Coordinates of C-alpha atoms in Angstrom, one line a residue:
X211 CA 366.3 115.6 53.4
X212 CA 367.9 114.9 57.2
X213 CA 367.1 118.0 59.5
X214 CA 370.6 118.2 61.1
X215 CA 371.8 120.6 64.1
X216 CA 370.3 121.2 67.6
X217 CA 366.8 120.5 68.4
X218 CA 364.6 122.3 66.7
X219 CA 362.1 121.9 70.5
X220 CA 364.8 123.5 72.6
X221 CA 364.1 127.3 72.4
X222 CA 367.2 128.5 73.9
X223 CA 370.3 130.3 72.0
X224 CA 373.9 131.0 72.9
X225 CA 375.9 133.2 71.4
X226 CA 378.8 131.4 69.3
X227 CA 382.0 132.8 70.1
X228 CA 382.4 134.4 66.3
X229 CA 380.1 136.9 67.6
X230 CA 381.1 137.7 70.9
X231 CA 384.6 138.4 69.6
X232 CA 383.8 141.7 69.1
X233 CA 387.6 142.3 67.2
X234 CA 386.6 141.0 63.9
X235 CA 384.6 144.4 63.1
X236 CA 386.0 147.5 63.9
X237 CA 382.6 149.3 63.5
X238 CA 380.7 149.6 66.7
X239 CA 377.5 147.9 67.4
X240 CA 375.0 149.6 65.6
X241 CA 371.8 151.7 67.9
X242 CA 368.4 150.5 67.6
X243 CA 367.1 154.2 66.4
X244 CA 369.5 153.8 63.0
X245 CA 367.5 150.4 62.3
X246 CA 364.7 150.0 60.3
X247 CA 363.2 147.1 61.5
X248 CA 359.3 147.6 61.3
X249 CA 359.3 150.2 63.9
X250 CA 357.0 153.3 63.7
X251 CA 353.4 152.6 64.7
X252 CA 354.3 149.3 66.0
X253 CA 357.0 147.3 68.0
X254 CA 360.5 145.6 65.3
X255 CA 359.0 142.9 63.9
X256 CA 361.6 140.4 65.6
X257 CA 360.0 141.1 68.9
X258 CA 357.1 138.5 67.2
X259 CA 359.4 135.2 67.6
X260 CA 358.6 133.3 70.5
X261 CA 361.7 131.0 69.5
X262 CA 359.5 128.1 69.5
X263 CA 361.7 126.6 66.8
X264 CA 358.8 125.2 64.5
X265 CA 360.8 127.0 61.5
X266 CA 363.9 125.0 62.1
X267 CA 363.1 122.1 59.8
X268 CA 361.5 123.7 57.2
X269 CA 364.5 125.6 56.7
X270 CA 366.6 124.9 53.6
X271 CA 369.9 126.4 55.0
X272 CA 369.5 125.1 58.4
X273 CA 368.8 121.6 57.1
X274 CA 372.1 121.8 55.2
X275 CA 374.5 123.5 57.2
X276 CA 372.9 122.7 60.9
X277 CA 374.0 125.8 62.4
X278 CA 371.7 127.3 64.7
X279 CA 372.4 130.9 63.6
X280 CA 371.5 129.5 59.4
X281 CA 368.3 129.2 60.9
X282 CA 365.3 131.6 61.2
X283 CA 365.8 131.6 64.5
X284 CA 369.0 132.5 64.9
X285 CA 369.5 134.9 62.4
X286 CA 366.0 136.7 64.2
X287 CA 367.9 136.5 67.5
X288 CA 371.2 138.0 66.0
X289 CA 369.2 140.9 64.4
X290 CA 368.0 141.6 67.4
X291 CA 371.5 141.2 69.1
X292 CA 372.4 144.1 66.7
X293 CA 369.6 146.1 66.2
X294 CA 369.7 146.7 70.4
X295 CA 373.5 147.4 70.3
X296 CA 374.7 143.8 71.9
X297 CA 376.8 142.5 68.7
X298 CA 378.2 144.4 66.2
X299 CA 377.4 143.3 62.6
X300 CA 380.7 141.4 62.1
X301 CA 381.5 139.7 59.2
X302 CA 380.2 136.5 61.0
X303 CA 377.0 138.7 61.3
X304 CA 376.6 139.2 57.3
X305 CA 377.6 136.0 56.4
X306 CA 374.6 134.1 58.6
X307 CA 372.4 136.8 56.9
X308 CA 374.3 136.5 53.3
X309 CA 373.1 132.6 53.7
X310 CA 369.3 133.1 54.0
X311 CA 367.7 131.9 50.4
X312 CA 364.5 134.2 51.6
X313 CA 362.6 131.4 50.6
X314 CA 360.1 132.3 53.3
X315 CA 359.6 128.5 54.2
X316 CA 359.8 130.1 57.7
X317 CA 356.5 131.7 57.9
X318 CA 354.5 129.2 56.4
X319 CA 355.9 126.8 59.2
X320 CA 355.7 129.9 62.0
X321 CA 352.4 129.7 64.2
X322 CA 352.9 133.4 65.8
X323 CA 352.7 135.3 62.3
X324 CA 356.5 136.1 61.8
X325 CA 357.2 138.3 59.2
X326 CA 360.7 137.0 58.5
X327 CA 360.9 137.8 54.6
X328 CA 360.6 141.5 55.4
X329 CA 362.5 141.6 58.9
X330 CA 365.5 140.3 56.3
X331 CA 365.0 142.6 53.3
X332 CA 365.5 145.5 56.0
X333 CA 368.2 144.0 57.4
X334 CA 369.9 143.1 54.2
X335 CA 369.0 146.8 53.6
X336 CA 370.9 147.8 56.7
X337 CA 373.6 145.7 55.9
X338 CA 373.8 147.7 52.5
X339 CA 373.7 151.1 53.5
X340 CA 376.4 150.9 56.4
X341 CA 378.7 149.1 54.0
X342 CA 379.1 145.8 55.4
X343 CA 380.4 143.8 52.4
X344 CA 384.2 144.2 50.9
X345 CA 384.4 146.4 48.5
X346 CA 385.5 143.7 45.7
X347 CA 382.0 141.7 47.1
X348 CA 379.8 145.3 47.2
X349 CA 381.1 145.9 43.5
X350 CA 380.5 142.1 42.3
X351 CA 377.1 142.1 43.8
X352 CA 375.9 145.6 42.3
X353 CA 377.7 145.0 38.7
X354 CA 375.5 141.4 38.9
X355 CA 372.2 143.3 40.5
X356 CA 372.8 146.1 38.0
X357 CA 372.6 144.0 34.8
X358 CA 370.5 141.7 35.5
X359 CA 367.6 144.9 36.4
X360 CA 368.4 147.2 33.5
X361 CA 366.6 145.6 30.8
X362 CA 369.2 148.0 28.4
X363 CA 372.0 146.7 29.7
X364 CA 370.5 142.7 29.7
X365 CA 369.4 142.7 25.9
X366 CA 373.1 143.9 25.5
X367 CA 374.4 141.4 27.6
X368 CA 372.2 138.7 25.3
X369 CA 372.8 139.8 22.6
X370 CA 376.3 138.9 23.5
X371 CA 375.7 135.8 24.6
X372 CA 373.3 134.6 21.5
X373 CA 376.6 135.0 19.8
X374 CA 379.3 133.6 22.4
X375 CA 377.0 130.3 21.8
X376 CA 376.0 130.6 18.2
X377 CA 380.1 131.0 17.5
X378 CA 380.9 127.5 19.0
X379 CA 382.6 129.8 21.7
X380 CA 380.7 128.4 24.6
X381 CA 381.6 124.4 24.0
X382 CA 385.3 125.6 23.6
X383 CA 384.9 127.5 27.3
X384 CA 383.0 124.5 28.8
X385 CA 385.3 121.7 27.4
X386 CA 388.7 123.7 28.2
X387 CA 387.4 124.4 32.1
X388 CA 388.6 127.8 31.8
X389 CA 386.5 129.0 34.5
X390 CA 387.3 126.3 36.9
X391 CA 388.6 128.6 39.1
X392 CA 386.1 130.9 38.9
X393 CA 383.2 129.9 41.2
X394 CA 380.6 132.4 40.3
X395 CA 381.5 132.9 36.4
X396 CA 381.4 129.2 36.3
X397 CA 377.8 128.8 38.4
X398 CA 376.7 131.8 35.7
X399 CA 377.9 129.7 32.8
X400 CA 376.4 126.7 33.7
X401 CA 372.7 128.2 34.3
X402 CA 372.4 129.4 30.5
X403 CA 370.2 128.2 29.0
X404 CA 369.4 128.1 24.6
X405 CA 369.7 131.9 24.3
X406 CA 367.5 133.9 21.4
X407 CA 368.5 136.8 19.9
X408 CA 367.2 139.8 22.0
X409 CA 363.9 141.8 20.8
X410 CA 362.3 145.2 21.0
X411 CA 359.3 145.4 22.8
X412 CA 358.2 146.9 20.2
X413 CA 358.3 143.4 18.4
X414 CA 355.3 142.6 20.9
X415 CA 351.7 143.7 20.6
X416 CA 350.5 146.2 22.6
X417 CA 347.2 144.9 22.6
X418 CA 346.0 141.2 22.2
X419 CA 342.0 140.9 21.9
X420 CA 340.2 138.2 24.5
X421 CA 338.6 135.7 22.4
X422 CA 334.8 135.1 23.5
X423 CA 333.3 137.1 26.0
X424 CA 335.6 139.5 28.0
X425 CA 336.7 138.4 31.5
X426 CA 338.8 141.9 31.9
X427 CA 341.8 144.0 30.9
X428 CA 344.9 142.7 32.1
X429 CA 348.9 144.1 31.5
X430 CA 351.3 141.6 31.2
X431 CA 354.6 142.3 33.5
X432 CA 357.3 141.6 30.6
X433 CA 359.9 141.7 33.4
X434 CA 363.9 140.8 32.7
X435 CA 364.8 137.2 32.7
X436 CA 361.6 136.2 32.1
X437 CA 361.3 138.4 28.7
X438 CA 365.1 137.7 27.8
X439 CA 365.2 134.6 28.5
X440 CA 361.9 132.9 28.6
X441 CA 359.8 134.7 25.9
X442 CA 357.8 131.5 24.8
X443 CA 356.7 131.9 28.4
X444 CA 354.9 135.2 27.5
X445 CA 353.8 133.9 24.2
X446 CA 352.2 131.4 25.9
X447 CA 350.8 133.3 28.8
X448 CA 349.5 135.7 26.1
X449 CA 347.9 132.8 24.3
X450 CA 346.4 131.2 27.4
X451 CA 345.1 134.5 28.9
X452 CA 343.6 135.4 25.4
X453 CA 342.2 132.1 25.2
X454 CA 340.3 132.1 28.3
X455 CA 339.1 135.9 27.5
X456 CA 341.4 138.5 28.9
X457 CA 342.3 141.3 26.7
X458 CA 346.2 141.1 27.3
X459 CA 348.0 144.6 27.6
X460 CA 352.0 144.9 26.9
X461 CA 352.8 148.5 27.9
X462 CA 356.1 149.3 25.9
X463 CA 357.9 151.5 28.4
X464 CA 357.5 148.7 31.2
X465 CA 361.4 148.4 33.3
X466 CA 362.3 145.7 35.9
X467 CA 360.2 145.2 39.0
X468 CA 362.9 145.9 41.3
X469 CA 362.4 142.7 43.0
X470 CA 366.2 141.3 43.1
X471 CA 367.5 144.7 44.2
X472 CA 364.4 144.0 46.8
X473 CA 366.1 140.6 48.2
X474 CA 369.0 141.7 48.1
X475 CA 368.2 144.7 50.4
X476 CA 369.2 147.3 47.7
X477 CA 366.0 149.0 48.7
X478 CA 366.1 152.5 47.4
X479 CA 367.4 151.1 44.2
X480 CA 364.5 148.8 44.2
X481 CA 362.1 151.8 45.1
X482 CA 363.0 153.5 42.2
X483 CA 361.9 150.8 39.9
X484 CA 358.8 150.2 41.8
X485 CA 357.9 153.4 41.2
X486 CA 358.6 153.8 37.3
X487 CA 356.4 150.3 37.1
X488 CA 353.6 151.4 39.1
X489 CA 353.5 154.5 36.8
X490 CA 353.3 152.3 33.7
X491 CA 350.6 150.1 34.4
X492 CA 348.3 152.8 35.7
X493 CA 348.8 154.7 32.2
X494 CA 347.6 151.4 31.1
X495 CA 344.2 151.5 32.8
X496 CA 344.2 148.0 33.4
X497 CA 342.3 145.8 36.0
X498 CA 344.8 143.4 36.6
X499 CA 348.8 143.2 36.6
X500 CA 349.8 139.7 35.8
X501 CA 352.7 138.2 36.5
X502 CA 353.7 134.7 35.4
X503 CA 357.5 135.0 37.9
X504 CA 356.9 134.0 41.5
X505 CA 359.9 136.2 42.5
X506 CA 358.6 139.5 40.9
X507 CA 354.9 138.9 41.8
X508 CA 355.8 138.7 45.4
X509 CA 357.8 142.2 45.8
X510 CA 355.5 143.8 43.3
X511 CA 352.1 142.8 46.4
X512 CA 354.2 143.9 48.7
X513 CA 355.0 147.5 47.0
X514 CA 352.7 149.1 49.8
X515 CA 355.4 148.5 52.0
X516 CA 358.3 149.3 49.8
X517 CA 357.1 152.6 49.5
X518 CA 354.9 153.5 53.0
X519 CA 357.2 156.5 53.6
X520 CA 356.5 158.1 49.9
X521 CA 353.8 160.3 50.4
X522 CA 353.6 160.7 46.6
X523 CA 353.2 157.0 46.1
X524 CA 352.1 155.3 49.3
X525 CA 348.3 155.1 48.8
X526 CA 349.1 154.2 45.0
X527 CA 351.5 151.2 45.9
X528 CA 348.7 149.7 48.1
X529 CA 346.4 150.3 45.2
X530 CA 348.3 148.7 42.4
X531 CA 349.4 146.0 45.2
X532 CA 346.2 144.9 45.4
X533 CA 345.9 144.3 41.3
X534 CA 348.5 142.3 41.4
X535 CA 348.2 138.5 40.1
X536 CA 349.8 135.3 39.6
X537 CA 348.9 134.1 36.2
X538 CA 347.3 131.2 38.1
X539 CA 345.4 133.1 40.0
X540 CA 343.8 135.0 37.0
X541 CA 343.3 131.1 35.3
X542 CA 341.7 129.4 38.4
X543 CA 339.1 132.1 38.5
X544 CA 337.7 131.3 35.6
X545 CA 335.4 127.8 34.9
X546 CA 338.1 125.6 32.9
X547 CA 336.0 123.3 31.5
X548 CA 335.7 122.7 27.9
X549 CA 338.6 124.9 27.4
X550 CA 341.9 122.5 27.1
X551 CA 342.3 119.4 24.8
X552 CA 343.5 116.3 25.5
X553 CA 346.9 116.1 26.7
X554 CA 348.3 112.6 27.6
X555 CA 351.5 113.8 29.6
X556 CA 352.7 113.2 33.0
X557 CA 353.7 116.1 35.2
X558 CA 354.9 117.1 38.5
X559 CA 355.1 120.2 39.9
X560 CA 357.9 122.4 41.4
X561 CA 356.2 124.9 44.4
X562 CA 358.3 128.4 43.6
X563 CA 359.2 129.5 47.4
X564 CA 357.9 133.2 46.3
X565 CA 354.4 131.6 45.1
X566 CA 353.8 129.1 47.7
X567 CA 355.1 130.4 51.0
X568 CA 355.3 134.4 50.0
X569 CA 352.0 134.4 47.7
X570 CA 350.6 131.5 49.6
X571 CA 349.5 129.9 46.2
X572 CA 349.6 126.0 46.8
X573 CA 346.0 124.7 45.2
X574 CA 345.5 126.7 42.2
X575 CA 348.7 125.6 40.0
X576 CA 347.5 121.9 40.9
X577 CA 344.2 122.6 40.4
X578 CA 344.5 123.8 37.1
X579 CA 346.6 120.7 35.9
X580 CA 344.4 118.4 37.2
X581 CA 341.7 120.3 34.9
X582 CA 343.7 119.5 31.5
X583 CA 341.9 115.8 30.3
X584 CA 344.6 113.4 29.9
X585 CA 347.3 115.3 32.3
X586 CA 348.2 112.9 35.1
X587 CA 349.7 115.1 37.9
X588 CA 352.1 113.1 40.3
X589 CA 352.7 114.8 43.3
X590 CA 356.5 115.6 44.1
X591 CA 358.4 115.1 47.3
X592 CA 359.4 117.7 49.3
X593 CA 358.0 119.9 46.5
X594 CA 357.9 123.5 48.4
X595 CA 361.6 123.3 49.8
X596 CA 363.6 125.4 47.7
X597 CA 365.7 124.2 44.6
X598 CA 368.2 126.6 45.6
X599 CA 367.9 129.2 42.9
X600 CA 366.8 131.9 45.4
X601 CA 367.0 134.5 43.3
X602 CA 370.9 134.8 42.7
X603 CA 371.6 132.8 45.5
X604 CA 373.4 129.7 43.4
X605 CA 375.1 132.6 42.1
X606 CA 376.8 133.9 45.3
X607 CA 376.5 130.5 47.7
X608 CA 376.8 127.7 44.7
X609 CA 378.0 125.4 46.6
X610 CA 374.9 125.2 49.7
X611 CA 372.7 125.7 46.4
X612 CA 374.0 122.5 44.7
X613 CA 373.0 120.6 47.5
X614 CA 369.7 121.7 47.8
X615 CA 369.3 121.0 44.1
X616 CA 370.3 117.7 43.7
X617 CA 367.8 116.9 46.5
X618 CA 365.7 118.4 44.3
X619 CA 366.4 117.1 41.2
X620 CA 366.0 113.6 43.0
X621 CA 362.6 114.2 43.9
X622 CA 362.1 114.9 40.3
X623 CA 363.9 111.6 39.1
X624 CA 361.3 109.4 41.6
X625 CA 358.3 110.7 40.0
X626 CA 358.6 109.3 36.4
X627 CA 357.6 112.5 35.3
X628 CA 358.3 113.6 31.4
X629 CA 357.7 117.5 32.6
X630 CA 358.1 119.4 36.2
X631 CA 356.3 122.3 36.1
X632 CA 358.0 125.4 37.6
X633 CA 356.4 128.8 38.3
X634 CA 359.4 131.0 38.1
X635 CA 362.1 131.8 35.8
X636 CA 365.3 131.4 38.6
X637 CA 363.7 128.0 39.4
X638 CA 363.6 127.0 35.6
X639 CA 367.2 127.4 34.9
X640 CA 368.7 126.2 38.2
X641 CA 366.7 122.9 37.7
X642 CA 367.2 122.6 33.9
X643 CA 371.1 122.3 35.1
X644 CA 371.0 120.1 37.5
X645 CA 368.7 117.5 35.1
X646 CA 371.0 118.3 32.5
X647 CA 374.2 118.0 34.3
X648 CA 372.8 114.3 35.7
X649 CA 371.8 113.2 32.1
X650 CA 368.1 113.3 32.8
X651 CA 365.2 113.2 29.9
X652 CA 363.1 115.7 32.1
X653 CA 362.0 118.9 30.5
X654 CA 361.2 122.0 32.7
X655 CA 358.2 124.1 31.8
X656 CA 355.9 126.6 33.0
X657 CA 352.4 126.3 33.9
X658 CA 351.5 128.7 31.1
X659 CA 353.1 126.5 29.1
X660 CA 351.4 123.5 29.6
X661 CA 348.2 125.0 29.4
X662 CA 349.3 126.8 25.9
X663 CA 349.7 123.2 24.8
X664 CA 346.5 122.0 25.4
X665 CA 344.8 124.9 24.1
X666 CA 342.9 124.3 20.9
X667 CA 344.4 125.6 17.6
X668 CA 342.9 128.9 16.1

């Protein structure tokens, strides 16, 4: 993908004239003391850029647009702008924020340490609380955020849709191009996948025995796309964990993470659910959280700092933080040999932004392929820039996300691959639509389930 815009070497920023025109917002520049910008026992975290511009090309949005303020660096310098009363938040202001994916390529590129994923959550959190969006955007986003993180209201919603495709409703909507019009109903639309009927977790087993020798107690985060739907992707992370000799726990009262409303900078909703989960799996007594969704695994490590201004929770979040793991992180761990068949199958694998550049999990997911006899890994191009998914980013900014996934999806193509492995449940759909949608014989699976295939029958 062609870096495009000024050079990323020249450190030096000038204001665009959307921002300086200060008549487009009618609500004063905010004061620094009303922004929380990692302030408190140490200076805002933005004061950490040097504006060397290293982040520029590993940028997603700033590869695609080439606007200097879609980059980390700009959008750093325009928080700062605000948060020191220089520029108001204009609408200008939210959009260049609106289009960060949070993919966090940023600070893997960044030598000086920026913490850029949380500098944005607060400002998206800022944004959020002073009421920056429309009000038909603001309701959108929170009917969308609401849904999707109320696992009542989700099996509802599924339940719905098992029917709206079981009826021959959905062929009839797609073929008509009803929601042609409709940008984000239509970007929905076209992201379902095969949808099951909904079920109880109740239907689950609360406890599944290690076979062999016990390697620890771990509970399984059902979470709320992932367990709606993707549940062969906890059957199989139940069947690979069990295999390798984890005793697998499914706590029953388990709710969302919180970790959309997180991105999104709906912090104190997010708080809320942190809270109910961190509750949950320390009733569990377990030694180990797993957590087989990049996106969720990455807020729920950095609950510590979600809730450092709880006094009832604080020392708790950094302690259930710190139990925290990938799935891959609780295979690689372990020895893996003797415990997978033969699988003659060619993969390559999708880096989740939230597991490589958040989690900083590269070696382990490849590591643990290359252990399968048979499996013949080919590595993909470009593989940690994002697919676009971003959470509900191809929801909101379809149109920047479909660029970034066909990019994506061309990689893909290259490889010859039969199967691209994917480590979270946005990047699964938004690349099962753009293969799809181009006609390619490419299925998408997770790393649990590859490794559930090569496990030896019972």
């Amino acid at each position: 993908m062609e870096t495009r815009g000024p050079d990323p070497r020249n450190g030096t920023l000038e204001l665009p004239g959307s921002l300086e025109d200060t008549s487009v917002s009618s609500t004063p520049p905010s004061s620094t003391n009303s922004w929380d910008l990692g302030a408190g026992t140490r200076a805002p975290l933005y004061l950490d850029c040097v504006h060397c511009g290293f982040c520029l090309p590993a940028c997603p949005t700033y590869r695609v647009i080439g606007n200097e303020m879609d980059s980390p660096r700009g959008r750093i310098w325009l928080i700062r702008s605000a948060a020191e009363g220089q520029a108001p938040m204009s609408p200008a202001f939210v959009r260049h924020m609106d289009l960060c994916l949070l993919c966090r390529a940023c600070e893997t590129a960044c030598p000086s340490g920026v913490q850029f994923g949380a500098l944005m959550e607060m400002a998206r959190s800022q944004l959020d609380q002073d009421r920056r969006y429309p009000p038909v955007e603001r309701a959108f986003r929170r009917l969308l955020l609401g849904t999707l993180t109320d696992v009542r209201r989700l099996g509802v919603l599924m339940g719905g849709l098992w029917l709206y495709q079981r009826s021959g409703l959905q062929t009839l909507v797609r073929v008509s191009g009803i929601l042609r019009p409709l940008k984000r109903f239509r970007a929905m639309e076209a992201l379902l996948p095969k949808v099951s009927m909904p079920k109880s977790l109740r239907a689950w087993p609360q406890v599944i025995p290690p076979r062999g020798e016990s390697q620890g107690r771990v509970g399984l985060l059902m979470g709320c796309v992932q367990r709606f739907l993707f549940p062969h992707v906890h059957r199989a992370t139940v069947r690979v964990l069990s295999t390798l000799g984890y005793e697998v726990i499914i706590p029953r009262d388990q709710v969302c993470c919180g970790s959309l409303l997180v991105h999104e900078g709906m912090r104190a909703r997010g708080q809320v659910l942190a809270r109910r989960t961190i509750d949950v799996f320390e009733r569990a007594g377990v030694d180990w959280v797993a957590v087989n969704a990049a996106g969720c695994g990455s807020v729920m490590k950095a609950y510590g700092e979600l809730l450092r201004d709880d006094p009832a929770y604080a020392d708790r979040a950094e302690a259930f933080a710190r139990r925290v793991r990938d799935v891959a992180e609780l295979v690689a761990r372990l020895p893996l040999d003797g415990h997978f068949r033969r699988l003659d199958l060619t993969v390559t694998y999708h880096d989740a932004c939230h597991l490589v550049h958040a989690q900083r999990i590269r070696r382990a997911p490849r590591d643990i392929l290359r252990s399968v006899p048979g499996l013949r890994l080919v590595e993909l191009p470009e593989a940690d820039v994002c697919c676009g998914s971003a959470g509900v980013y191809n929801i909101l900014h379809p149109k920047t996300a479909e660029a970034l996934l066909a990019q994506k999806v061309e990689n893909i193509r290259r490889t010859g691959a039969a199967v691209v492995v994917s480590g979270n449940p946005g990047c699964t759909l938004q690349i099962e639509r753009g293969l799809r949608e181009r006609g390619l014989d490419v299925r998408v699976a997770h790393l649990m389930e590859v490794l559930a295939w090569a496990c030896p029958d019972v």
